[in-house]
Amino acid sequence: MRVSEGSGDLGVPGCRGSPSVFLCQVPPAMEAPPEPFTQSKGAARSPEGARQEAAGAGISRVGLGDQDGEGAGVASPAQVLLGGGEGRAGAAPAGEAGKHLLVLQTVHLQAGEEDEEKEAEPQGGVRVVMQDEAPVVVVGEGVGVQQDVPPGVAISLQDGIYTFHDMELMQISVLQDAAPGKSKESKSTEKFADVLLIKIDRSKEVLAVEGKVHQAPTAEELRGSELPALEGKKIQSCKPDGGGSASHHDYKEEDATPSEEADIKYTETFRAQTNALQQKEEKETFSCVLCTFTCLRMSSLNRHMKIHSDEKPHLCHLCLRAFRTVTLLRNHMNTHTGTRPYKCSDCDMAFVTSGELARHRRYKHTLEKPFKCTLCKYCSVEASKLKRHIRSHTGERPYHCSLCSYASKDTYKLKRHMITHSGEKPYQCYVCQARFTQSGTMKIHVLQKHSENVPRHQCPRCETVIARKSDLRVHLRNLHSHLAVALKCSYCEAVFHERYALIQHKKTHRNEKKFKCDQCSYACKQERHLIVHKRIHTGEKPFICLCCSKCFRQKQLLTVHFRKYHDSDFKPTVFECPKCGKSYSRWSNMHKHAETCGFMRANTITSSKGSKGKKKRCRSLEHAKQEAVDQGSFQDVSIMNMEDCGTEIVPVTYGIEMTTPREQKTEITCEMLFDTMDK
DNA sequence: TCACTACACGCCCTCTGCTGGTTGAGC
DNA sequence: AGCTCAACCAGCAGAGGGCGTGTAGTGA
């Protein structure tokens, strides 16, 4: 919504020279096509513009009025003024060219000056109409503008500023940005062909339109042929209800039919004017007809009216950005020059305005937080922050995602959320070029992956050190939280209410051979191993070879037997002496032979690498075991059936350093099986 | 009219914490 | 080989801090 201010004369005592003409550029509707949810920082945006941007980005605002500090403000002029842009026949295409300038201008004329004034009329400017002696409002169509001028312009008579009594003459014309000045020629020639005359008899509250008299409150006339453009227009009051709530407008906008809109609009027009006049007379206050603003000074109102105008006469010669006031321009110029006259006495910060400095000091130094939450201990420097905080109590989520059910409490979170739909990863690690969706995520990545001083978080309950604090919290929750239902140890009767304690306790059972044979010294960790062992004492051999009826205590033994004696495809590994070529079924036997044969010593054959190295260790172990047997120190060898997946053999003592448990299991098992077979 | 001040709005940032997928060790 | 589980890791949202900028009140 661009609203520009023109110049003119209200014809009201004391108002000469004050703003009285408003160019109201009506946006071609709030139906901008959806765009990615992006907003450039620093872009000058009106609240309405921000709303439209958000809407265009798939962001819808739910809720009434501006209840936060981050949402749209009060109903903007684009909402409160008549929305005549989109409905005009032959209107320019959507976009800037489609916007219309609605010009209200007043002039003081004397009878007989009409022609002269017309000659002096600036392009698109003042028209003069004098009709009898009565005050006349001329609703004219600016030259080159379509016929269906929104008659709602009549409402823009500045209630509170000038009245029907005071007003001598007013022209309301509509211009188009795209063709701002067609018209001097046509104006001069067409005379009043494009001018709609409205005679106002204030005492009777009637309108005389083109000579026809209408009862003022009757909207039917407004919708009639006299004011054709009103019909179908989206009409919103520029004077909200007494409470100033935008909800009132929203309701009317959404619920009112065109005819009702006309009624509403027309009625509100008169009410606004009347109320403003009464207010002025009684309280000496000044009210804006375009919004709820009131003030005690005319100058304040004049200044305020600039926000409804698009005029920004103060131009930055460096970047051509325009500003409404000299102060704003001066502040802006400071951004070019780097001038920050307000320096903080407690730090190096400096600011363009004193207000910024004061706020900075509250944030950083005085820590003054005057805005306190009544529901918790939160307090803030700024009221808007308190408003935002209160949403965490109320759960209000005014900003809805148009693509999913998510709704956020403020615009930034919604904007951040929209990235999840676009798949965008705006943040890139400068080291490994990995991309991330949020800056914080990238920061943690850099810290954990590329930083020398990687932070570590020590668990206060155990020795665990975890890289991320959040994961430490998960660790505490999973392992150190108190459990209502006690956890029982699977090895003993101990119970624990903390998972970590149970895990630590179970470690005490590691390598614990609690299953002991009552007939010998055998002990093992698992009961099933003891069951197999006891077959040694009972003589039970449940696994029978179907070929030769030989019986075995373990399935593995039967399997090896079958392969060796009954499987023609079975090719047993043969270990030959490198010196004399004598064959052995076991490497250990071959190795023992080789020593006596004079080929090499046992400890010299352990020079291979890789997988051979693994084999080597196995061989060495077997060799050591064999030595232990030979020396009589190999007292007990337990053979336990591991179902059909192998056997586990636990040497009681080998008198040497053991290899890894896994290697022990597999390699020793093979050798011991051969031993068993040989037996 | 200007200047100062207070206030409001909006944007961006950080910190924080939860969640779910991945990975590797242990069994 | 397959399962379990704890640590790792990125994604994502909640909450709040800080500041730029525009507007309103008011005195000079």
XYZ file of C-alpha atoms (C1' of nucleotides) in Angstrom:
734
model
C 0.000 0.000 0.000
C 1.509 3.180 -1.027
C -0.109 6.289 0.137
C 1.231 9.554 -1.005
C 0.393 12.916 0.183
C -0.426 15.780 -2.011
C -0.921 19.360 -1.199
C -4.017 21.298 -1.081
C -6.184 23.400 1.012
C -8.837 22.085 3.180
C -10.712 25.237 3.337
C -10.739 24.855 7.035
C -9.511 27.651 9.156
C -6.165 26.787 10.466
C -5.676 23.996 8.068
C -4.320 25.818 5.135
C -1.228 24.223 3.912
C -1.694 21.109 5.879
C -1.955 17.806 4.139
C -5.316 17.334 2.667
C -4.761 15.368 -0.444
C -3.946 11.748 -0.325
C -2.830 9.553 -3.059
C -3.878 6.138 -2.019
C -2.368 3.483 -4.124
C -4.425 0.434 -3.709
C -2.608 -2.820 -4.218
C -4.006 -4.981 -6.944
C -5.204 -7.280 -4.285
C -3.602 -9.416 -1.743
C -3.409 -12.241 -4.091
C 0.231 -12.245 -4.896
C 1.427 -15.581 -6.165
C 3.183 -17.761 -3.649
C 6.843 -17.149 -3.404
C 9.603 -18.767 -1.444
C 9.579 -17.682 2.099
C 12.378 -15.256 1.918
C 12.653 -11.782 3.166
C 15.583 -9.600 2.633
C 16.944 -7.878 5.586
C 16.610 -4.214 5.606
C 14.036 -4.023 2.942
C 11.607 -1.285 3.636
C 8.353 -2.967 4.315
C 5.129 -1.723 5.539
C 3.189 -3.961 7.841
C 0.908 -4.662 4.958
C 3.808 -5.417 2.776
C 5.138 -7.804 5.322
C 1.788 -9.463 5.561
C 1.562 -9.834 1.843
C 5.040 -11.181 1.686
C 4.210 -13.694 4.297
C 1.028 -14.593 2.536
C 2.814 -14.959 -0.712
C 5.283 -17.251 0.891
C 2.657 -19.583 2.037
C 2.370 -18.076 5.414
C -0.997 -17.355 6.749
C -1.670 -15.378 9.788
C -4.297 -16.638 12.101
C -5.571 -14.484 14.838
C -6.968 -11.078 15.063
C -5.145 -7.885 15.201
C -1.641 -7.476 16.240
C -1.307 -9.242 19.424
C 2.338 -9.841 19.427
C 5.203 -7.794 18.537
C 6.198 -9.588 15.524
C 3.131 -9.904 13.531
C 1.320 -7.562 11.362
C 0.441 -4.300 12.869
C -2.875 -2.671 12.985
C -4.994 -2.830 9.977
C -3.075 -1.115 7.335
C -4.452 1.465 5.013
C -4.645 -1.122 2.333
C -7.146 -2.893 4.425
C -9.020 -0.034 5.833
C -9.381 1.916 2.720
C -11.571 0.897 -0.061
C -10.023 -1.699 -2.173
C -10.787 -0.367 -5.556
C -7.763 -1.552 -7.398
C -8.584 -4.975 -8.561
C -12.112 -4.367 -9.597
C -11.711 -1.697 -12.127
C -12.477 -2.446 -15.633
C -9.447 -2.210 -17.741
C -7.203 -1.986 -14.787
C -3.573 -2.468 -15.452
C -2.093 -5.872 -14.921
C -1.254 -7.029 -11.481
C 1.790 -5.438 -10.154
C 2.904 -1.958 -9.840
C 1.190 -0.868 -12.975
C -2.071 -2.169 -11.689
C -2.128 0.085 -8.718
C -4.254 3.144 -8.712
C -3.783 6.405 -7.108
C -6.797 7.761 -5.440
C -6.506 11.462 -5.167
C -8.510 13.629 -2.902
C -8.020 17.239 -3.446
C -9.753 20.279 -2.221
C -9.731 23.720 -3.606
C -11.149 27.028 -2.684
C -12.958 28.687 -5.406
C -15.185 31.498 -5.944
C -18.011 31.487 -8.336
C -16.841 32.476 -11.713
C -13.324 31.251 -11.208
C -14.081 27.920 -12.595
C -12.596 28.324 -15.980
C -9.532 30.051 -14.758
C -8.883 27.418 -12.226
C -9.268 24.754 -14.765
C -6.737 26.385 -16.905
C -4.334 26.590 -14.035
C -4.994 23.115 -12.962
C -1.907 21.028 -12.779
C -1.819 17.751 -14.470
C -4.034 15.383 -12.669
C -4.619 18.055 -10.144
C -7.286 20.321 -8.965
C -10.640 20.585 -10.552
C -13.074 23.221 -9.724
C -16.748 22.722 -9.514
C -19.195 25.104 -8.098
C -22.766 24.165 -7.980
C -25.155 26.716 -6.745
C -24.321 27.867 -3.306
C -24.357 24.594 -1.596
C -21.267 22.765 -0.503
C -20.446 20.305 -3.132
C -18.370 17.266 -3.197
C -17.227 16.295 -6.561
C -16.457 12.721 -7.048
C -14.600 12.890 -10.240
C -12.799 10.446 -12.303
C -9.358 11.477 -13.055
C -8.586 11.908 -16.635
C -7.792 8.717 -18.328
C -9.266 6.633 -15.601
C -11.991 4.139 -16.002
C -15.521 5.057 -15.429
C -16.110 2.966 -12.381
C -14.397 5.134 -9.917
C -14.890 3.811 -6.442
C -17.369 6.177 -4.950
C -16.121 5.201 -1.562
C -13.627 7.959 -1.944
C -16.260 10.121 -0.428
C -15.381 8.703 2.926
C -12.018 10.241 2.822
C -13.306 13.599 3.662
C -11.202 14.492 6.529
C -13.475 14.147 9.461
C -12.098 15.979 12.289
C -10.034 18.096 10.061
C -12.599 19.684 7.925
C -16.258 19.255 7.831
C -18.986 19.504 5.321
C -19.835 22.852 6.693
C -16.359 24.109 6.268
C -15.644 22.442 3.071
C -16.154 24.578 0.137
C -15.305 22.274 -2.575
C -13.591 19.012 -2.964
C -12.608 17.051 -5.876
C -11.858 13.444 -5.749
C -10.163 12.044 -8.705
C -8.606 8.756 -9.484
C -5.371 8.410 -11.269
C -3.343 5.586 -12.410
C 0.318 5.133 -11.869
C 0.691 3.739 -15.302
C -0.760 6.762 -16.943
C -0.269 9.531 -14.529
C -0.908 12.275 -16.791
C -2.908 11.816 -19.773
C -4.841 14.473 -19.392
C -4.387 17.807 -19.378
C -5.688 17.826 -22.833
C -8.647 15.681 -22.180
C -9.386 17.512 -19.019
C -9.505 20.749 -20.676
C -11.750 19.503 -23.352
C -13.999 17.168 -21.521
C -14.893 19.614 -18.873
C -17.015 17.712 -16.418
C -17.919 14.806 -18.503
C -16.014 12.610 -16.125
C -17.076 14.335 -12.995
C -19.705 13.042 -10.706
C -21.275 15.710 -8.641
C -22.442 14.996 -5.187
C -24.285 17.669 -3.368
C -24.338 17.223 0.332
C -27.038 18.625 2.481
C -25.583 18.002 5.871
C -28.592 19.132 7.781
C -30.618 16.396 6.202
C -27.772 13.985 5.721
C -28.642 13.528 2.160
C -26.582 13.378 -0.904
C -27.370 14.915 -4.179
C -25.702 12.954 -6.843
C -25.911 14.391 -10.270
C -28.943 16.246 -9.218
C -30.670 13.288 -7.659
C -31.306 13.404 -3.978
C -30.596 10.375 -1.875
C -30.940 9.689 1.769
C -27.478 9.593 3.041
C -27.531 6.377 5.067
C -29.135 4.438 2.314
C -26.584 2.287 0.746
C -28.830 1.242 -2.044
C -28.159 4.496 -3.764
C -24.498 3.918 -3.313
C -24.866 0.667 -5.066
C -27.023 2.108 -7.740
C -26.187 3.506 -11.072
C -25.124 6.787 -9.603
C -22.170 5.132 -7.956
C -21.656 2.049 -9.988
C -18.139 1.367 -8.994
C -19.044 0.691 -5.429
C -20.738 -2.489 -6.253
C -18.624 -5.468 -5.918
C -15.761 -3.621 -4.423
C -14.062 -4.921 -1.420
C -14.862 -2.332 1.099
C -13.355 -1.964 4.449
C -13.788 0.704 6.911
C -10.916 2.991 7.372
C -12.205 3.765 10.780
C -12.135 0.699 12.893
C -14.518 0.113 15.671
C -14.156 1.811 18.915
C -11.806 -0.745 20.252
C -9.501 -0.272 17.397
C -9.371 -3.950 16.883
C -8.660 -5.259 13.504
C -10.983 -8.075 14.222
C -13.884 -5.884 13.498
C -12.627 -5.287 10.045
C -11.774 -8.830 9.487
C -15.257 -9.824 10.371
C -16.820 -7.357 8.042
C -14.478 -8.146 5.285
C -15.139 -11.792 5.473
C -18.787 -11.880 6.273
C -20.391 -8.908 4.691
C -22.033 -9.235 1.340
C -21.347 -6.537 -1.210
C -24.534 -4.751 -0.332
C -23.803 -5.043 3.318
C -20.358 -3.771 2.683
C -21.798 -0.757 1.052
C -24.044 -0.196 4.004
C -21.215 -0.616 6.376
C -18.970 1.614 4.461
C -21.432 4.336 3.916
C -22.633 4.298 7.460
C -19.167 4.286 8.832
C -18.226 7.139 6.642
C -20.816 9.336 8.191
C -20.197 8.049 11.629
C -16.511 8.617 11.313
C -16.983 12.127 10.161
C -19.554 12.898 12.754
C -17.670 11.288 15.550
C -14.470 12.943 14.600
C -16.131 16.284 14.474
C -17.712 15.793 17.847
C -14.456 14.591 19.237
C -12.684 17.594 17.990
C -15.256 19.934 19.370
C -15.459 18.283 22.728
C -11.947 17.150 23.487
C -9.827 19.056 21.054
C -8.330 15.885 19.813
C -7.444 15.026 16.300
C -8.275 11.731 14.732
C -7.055 10.063 11.634
C -9.821 8.978 9.323
C -7.734 6.207 7.960
C -6.884 4.527 11.204
C -7.535 4.758 14.908
C -4.868 7.269 15.580
C -5.807 10.244 17.686
C -3.667 12.975 19.106
C -3.859 16.317 20.782
C -1.926 18.239 18.210
C -2.680 19.069 14.692
C 0.993 18.829 13.947
C 1.067 15.322 15.291
C -1.814 14.375 13.074
C -0.111 15.924 10.128
C 2.983 13.986 10.864
C 0.963 10.872 11.379
C -0.796 11.281 8.073
C 2.519 10.814 6.377
C 2.413 7.151 7.232
C -0.642 6.880 5.025
C 1.233 8.532 2.271
C 3.875 7.120 0.051
C 5.627 10.345 -0.219
C 9.198 10.227 0.924
C 10.677 13.488 -0.074
C 13.974 13.058 1.702
C 16.278 11.199 -0.587
C 19.639 9.696 0.215
C 21.935 10.865 -2.524
C 24.184 7.867 -2.026
C 21.744 5.017 -2.398
C 18.645 6.889 -3.545
C 16.626 5.488 -0.717
C 13.847 7.790 0.298
C 12.603 8.693 3.734
C 9.632 10.467 5.118
C 11.436 12.652 7.559
C 14.706 14.440 7.800
C 15.501 12.580 10.981
C 15.137 9.254 9.297
C 17.297 10.387 6.449
C 19.883 11.663 8.873
C 19.945 8.353 10.679
C 20.234 6.583 7.393
C 23.099 8.766 6.275
C 24.908 7.778 9.420
C 24.847 4.195 8.206
C 26.744 5.330 5.117
C 29.229 7.415 6.969
C 29.535 5.019 9.836
C 28.649 7.790 12.169
C 27.396 6.471 15.437
C 27.313 9.408 17.717
C 25.896 7.606 20.715
C 28.714 5.650 22.250
C 28.365 3.325 25.156
C 30.508 4.339 28.089
C 30.887 0.763 29.258
C 31.864 -0.956 26.038
C 32.899 -0.225 22.512
C 29.460 -0.256 21.063
C 28.073 2.831 19.411
C 24.697 3.578 17.943
C 22.959 5.887 15.585
C 20.251 6.878 18.003
C 20.137 7.477 21.692
C 17.308 5.034 21.965
C 19.442 2.262 20.644
C 22.145 3.111 23.117
C 19.710 3.171 26.006
C 18.342 -0.183 25.056
C 21.789 -1.589 24.578
C 22.748 -0.459 28.045
C 19.717 -2.159 29.479
C 20.593 -5.353 27.686
C 24.274 -5.374 28.422
C 25.067 -3.218 31.394
C 22.247 -2.092 33.608
C 20.331 -5.326 33.038
C 17.187 -3.441 33.734
C 14.214 -5.525 32.688
C 11.058 -3.654 33.426
C 8.661 -5.987 31.643
C 7.825 -8.826 33.967
C 5.728 -11.858 33.301
C 2.972 -12.387 35.811
C 3.032 -16.126 35.308
C 6.695 -16.850 35.757
C 9.931 -15.189 36.615
C 10.662 -14.062 33.100
C 11.348 -10.424 32.585
C 12.594 -8.600 29.570
C 14.045 -5.370 28.394
C 11.396 -4.897 25.760
C 7.654 -5.235 25.885
C 7.579 -7.090 22.613
C 9.752 -9.771 24.127
C 7.337 -10.171 26.971
C 4.490 -10.499 24.498
C 6.396 -13.168 22.700
C 7.197 -14.914 25.922
C 3.583 -14.956 27.020
C 2.803 -17.106 24.017
C 4.794 -19.850 25.657
C 2.170 -19.758 28.404
C -0.880 -19.355 26.243
C 0.258 -21.697 23.514
C -0.883 -19.256 20.916
C 0.565 -20.037 17.518
C -0.618 -17.419 15.108
C 1.662 -18.266 12.216
C 0.542 -21.292 10.291
C 2.474 -23.154 7.676
C 0.507 -23.498 4.478
C 2.187 -26.756 3.617
C 1.766 -28.713 6.816
C 0.100 -28.506 10.177
C 2.923 -26.686 11.838
C 2.241 -23.372 13.470
C 4.705 -21.189 15.227
C 4.666 -18.489 17.801
C 6.587 -16.001 15.752
C 7.457 -15.271 12.188
C 11.057 -16.278 12.393
C 10.299 -19.817 13.484
C 7.864 -20.201 10.670
C 10.423 -18.908 8.240
C 12.937 -21.350 9.628
C 10.400 -24.119 9.410
C 9.714 -23.406 5.757
C 13.263 -24.453 4.993
C 12.281 -27.979 5.881
C 9.850 -27.944 2.972
C 12.266 -26.451 0.500
C 15.066 -28.809 1.428
C 17.415 -25.909 1.444
C 20.610 -26.175 3.454
C 21.887 -22.655 3.622
C 24.799 -23.212 5.944
C 27.998 -24.788 4.713
C 30.992 -25.982 6.682
C 34.004 -24.038 5.535
C 36.253 -27.023 6.137
C 34.469 -30.012 4.648
C 31.725 -28.199 2.706
C 29.024 -30.196 4.421
C 25.739 -28.354 4.399
C 23.266 -27.847 7.195
C 19.815 -26.510 7.679
C 20.562 -24.394 10.694
C 23.551 -22.353 11.667
C 23.627 -23.896 15.096
C 23.855 -27.372 13.647
C 26.758 -26.352 11.494
C 28.452 -24.713 14.421
C 28.287 -27.901 16.433
C 29.571 -29.836 13.460
C 32.592 -27.588 13.097
C 33.223 -27.723 16.792
C 33.057 -31.484 16.971
C 34.742 -32.354 13.711
C 37.192 -29.622 12.936
C 38.050 -28.032 16.225
C 41.124 -28.803 18.261
C 39.473 -28.228 21.569
C 36.553 -30.520 21.215
C 34.378 -30.124 24.255
C 33.725 -33.280 26.171
C 31.019 -33.786 28.691
C 31.825 -35.968 31.657
C 28.927 -37.881 33.079
C 28.612 -36.949 36.729
C 27.471 -40.454 37.588
C 30.041 -42.578 35.792
C 33.224 -42.391 33.797
C 31.510 -41.983 30.480
C 32.575 -38.970 28.449
C 30.208 -37.824 25.738
C 30.793 -35.284 23.031
C 27.439 -33.573 23.139
C 25.598 -32.298 26.094
C 22.289 -33.392 24.687
C 23.601 -36.897 24.314
C 24.887 -36.831 27.855
C 21.360 -36.037 28.865
C 20.157 -39.058 26.939
C 22.852 -41.104 28.624
C 21.729 -39.940 32.039
C 18.141 -40.619 31.186
C 18.745 -44.114 29.865
C 21.396 -45.338 32.235
C 21.199 -43.314 35.401
C 17.577 -42.535 35.898
C 15.818 -44.224 38.776
C 13.570 -47.019 37.652
C 10.408 -47.750 39.542
C 10.594 -51.381 38.542
C 13.825 -52.961 39.709
C 16.013 -54.762 37.202
C 17.152 -58.221 38.214
C 20.546 -59.648 37.420
C 20.329 -62.683 35.194
C 23.229 -64.315 36.982
C 22.253 -63.761 40.568
C 19.523 -62.394 42.743
C 20.737 -58.847 42.772
C 18.274 -56.146 41.743
C 18.940 -52.597 40.700
C 16.893 -49.485 40.098
C 19.498 -47.978 37.846
C 20.382 -49.522 34.540
C 24.000 -48.477 34.720
C 24.404 -50.187 38.103
C 23.036 -53.383 36.660
C 25.425 -53.266 33.739
C 28.349 -52.723 36.054
C 27.189 -55.513 38.255
C 26.905 -57.931 35.355
C 30.529 -57.314 34.528
C 31.441 -58.916 37.811
C 29.916 -62.080 36.470
C 32.136 -61.989 33.428
C 34.337 -65.095 33.185
C 32.662 -66.312 36.258
C 32.296 -70.119 36.070
C 29.447 -70.593 38.363
C 28.419 -73.943 36.921
C 30.609 -76.545 38.585
C 30.725 -80.276 38.047
C 30.039 -82.187 41.236
C 32.172 -85.080 40.106
C 35.319 -83.300 38.977
C 36.889 -79.868 38.993
C 35.213 -78.777 35.796
C 33.474 -75.414 35.891
C 31.922 -73.319 33.181
C 29.901 -70.144 32.611
C 26.909 -71.708 30.989
C 24.711 -74.462 32.218
C 24.408 -76.092 28.802
C 28.152 -76.581 28.811
C 27.946 -78.392 32.126
C 25.226 -80.664 30.768
C 27.470 -81.731 27.904
C 30.374 -82.210 30.266
C 28.432 -84.486 32.574
C 28.046 -86.951 29.728
C 31.663 -87.763 30.328
C 30.726 -89.122 33.710
C 27.472 -90.722 32.712
C 28.857 -92.223 29.512
C 25.862 -90.969 27.612
C 26.504 -90.642 23.874
C 23.275 -89.483 22.237
C 24.712 -88.763 18.761
C 24.931 -91.961 16.713
C 26.522 -92.346 13.328
C 24.004 -93.886 10.939
C 26.740 -95.463 8.883
C 28.772 -97.252 11.518
C 26.648 -96.834 14.648
C 29.515 -95.150 16.465
C 28.203 -92.924 19.264
C 29.328 -89.463 20.308
C 28.621 -87.155 23.225
C 28.544 -84.065 20.986
C 27.032 -83.356 17.645
C 30.212 -81.743 16.406
C 32.134 -84.892 17.106
C 29.680 -86.871 15.075
C 29.936 -84.380 12.240
C 33.705 -84.566 12.120
C 33.562 -88.329 12.287
C 31.125 -88.553 9.418
C 33.205 -86.290 7.191
C 36.380 -88.166 7.942
C 35.128 -91.667 7.474
C 31.918 -91.585 5.462
C 32.114 -88.520 3.212
C 33.991 -89.310 0.017
C 34.179 -85.613 -0.869
C 35.787 -84.714 2.403
C 39.401 -83.730 1.945
C 41.126 -83.366 5.281
C 43.886 -80.851 5.617
C 47.259 -82.529 5.477
C 50.306 -80.961 7.045
C 53.533 -82.163 5.453
C 56.986 -81.840 6.847
C 58.850 -79.371 4.597
C 62.014 -81.388 4.994
C 61.029 -84.998 4.585
C 57.463 -84.674 3.287
C 55.919 -86.823 5.989
C 52.188 -86.098 6.348
C 50.215 -85.393 9.470
C 46.564 -84.669 10.032
C 47.400 -82.039 12.612
C 49.718 -79.168 12.257
C 50.977 -79.550 15.789
C 52.110 -83.086 15.159
C 53.812 -82.058 11.961
C 55.455 -79.188 13.786
C 56.697 -81.448 16.522
C 58.091 -83.770 13.894
C 59.750 -80.983 12.024
C 61.686 -79.957 15.105
C 63.053 -83.444 15.547
C 63.617 -83.639 11.807
C 65.898 -80.633 12.178
C 63.968 -78.313 9.884
C 63.172 -75.438 12.225
C 62.212 -74.452 15.682
C 58.657 -73.868 16.580
C 59.125 -70.263 17.412
C 60.687 -69.566 14.066
C 57.638 -70.265 12.005
C 55.739 -67.286 13.248
C 56.912 -64.786 10.742
C 54.026 -64.567 8.359
C 51.577 -61.672 8.155
C 47.938 -61.020 7.696
C 45.674 -63.997 7.793
C 48.655 -66.173 8.062
C 49.548 -64.291 11.161
C 46.260 -65.198 12.636
C 46.869 -68.812 11.725
C 50.337 -68.447 13.128
C 49.045 -67.436 16.517
C 46.750 -70.376 16.464
C 49.550 -72.673 15.635
C 51.713 -71.221 18.333
C 48.964 -71.653 20.794
C 48.518 -75.200 19.784
C 52.204 -75.678 20.009
C 52.292 -74.249 23.488
C 49.379 -76.344 24.434
C 51.119 -79.390 23.146
C 54.157 -78.437 25.109
C 52.075 -78.093 28.203
C 50.668 -81.520 27.616
C 54.073 -82.908 27.131
C 55.274 -81.261 30.321
C 52.313 -82.554 32.275
C 51.042 -79.087 33.048
C 48.056 -79.402 30.747
C 45.835 -80.828 33.391
C 42.405 -80.343 32.120
C 40.858 -79.625 28.800
C 37.200 -78.994 28.620
C 35.302 -79.698 25.496
C 31.878 -78.185 25.287
C 29.348 -78.612 22.637
C 28.207 -75.329 21.107
C 25.339 -76.909 19.298
C 26.166 -77.136 15.662
C 28.157 -73.995 15.401
C 31.415 -75.162 16.849
C 32.921 -75.992 20.125
C 34.444 -73.933 22.804
C 37.487 -75.229 24.517
C 38.732 -73.613 27.621
C 42.243 -74.536 28.586
C 42.764 -74.302 32.296
C 46.370 -73.432 31.967
C 48.703 -73.185 29.092
C 51.415 -71.339 30.848
C 51.603 -68.827 27.984
C 50.046 -65.547 26.977
C 46.635 -66.088 25.485
C 45.471 -64.688 22.220
C 42.153 -63.066 21.755
C 39.176 -65.023 23.006
C 37.609 -65.298 19.602
C 40.743 -66.756 18.122
C 41.090 -69.140 20.965
C 37.622 -70.421 20.446
C 37.849 -71.190 16.783
C 41.375 -72.414 16.368
C 41.717 -74.430 19.536
C 38.419 -76.041 18.891
C 39.635 -77.547 15.626
C 42.749 -78.952 17.101
C 41.014 -80.318 20.096
C 38.459 -81.974 17.930
C 41.204 -83.792 16.130
C 42.613 -84.747 19.457
C 39.306 -86.132 20.450
C 38.967 -87.946 17.174
C 42.340 -89.486 17.620
C 41.367 -90.704 20.993
C 9.521 22.310 12.962
C 12.974 19.944 15.219
C 14.990 16.947 18.488
C 14.730 13.753 21.962
C 12.638 9.877 23.901
C 9.772 5.856 24.375
C 7.682 2.402 22.167
C 6.587 -1.051 18.623
C 7.733 -4.125 15.038
C 10.644 -7.115 12.680
C 14.756 -9.617 11.709
C 18.472 -12.457 12.860
C 21.090 -14.743 15.937
C 22.414 -18.119 19.713
C 21.517 -21.496 23.002
C 19.062 -25.352 24.144
C 16.864 -29.742 23.983
C 14.476 -33.453 21.775
C 14.247 -36.862 18.101
C 15.409 -40.396 15.045
C 18.858 -42.502 11.992
C 23.592 -44.398 11.928
C 27.513 -46.769 13.649
C 30.390 -49.750 16.134
C 31.220 -52.784 20.016
C 29.741 -56.516 22.649
C 27.340 -60.641 23.032
C 25.603 -63.663 11.227
C 22.437 -61.361 13.758
C 20.879 -58.867 17.663
C 21.171 -55.218 21.253
C 22.529 -50.973 22.875
C 25.022 -46.793 23.736
C 27.371 -43.062 21.539
C 27.441 -40.264 17.537
C 25.260 -37.160 14.517
C 22.181 -34.112 11.897
C 17.525 -32.271 11.758
C 14.420 -29.502 13.858
C 11.841 -26.586 16.998
C 11.402 -23.706 21.540
C 12.914 -19.819 23.801
C 15.101 -15.727 24.322
C 18.798 -11.889 23.346
C 20.198 -8.108 20.624
C 19.642 -4.651 17.440
C 17.883 -1.892 13.171
C 14.232 0.891 12.003
C 9.847 3.333 12.009
C 6.255 5.862 14.634
C 4.205 8.605 18.423
C 4.499 11.859 22.417
C 6.242 15.985 23.817
C 9.056 19.942 24.955
C 11.958 23.533 23.038
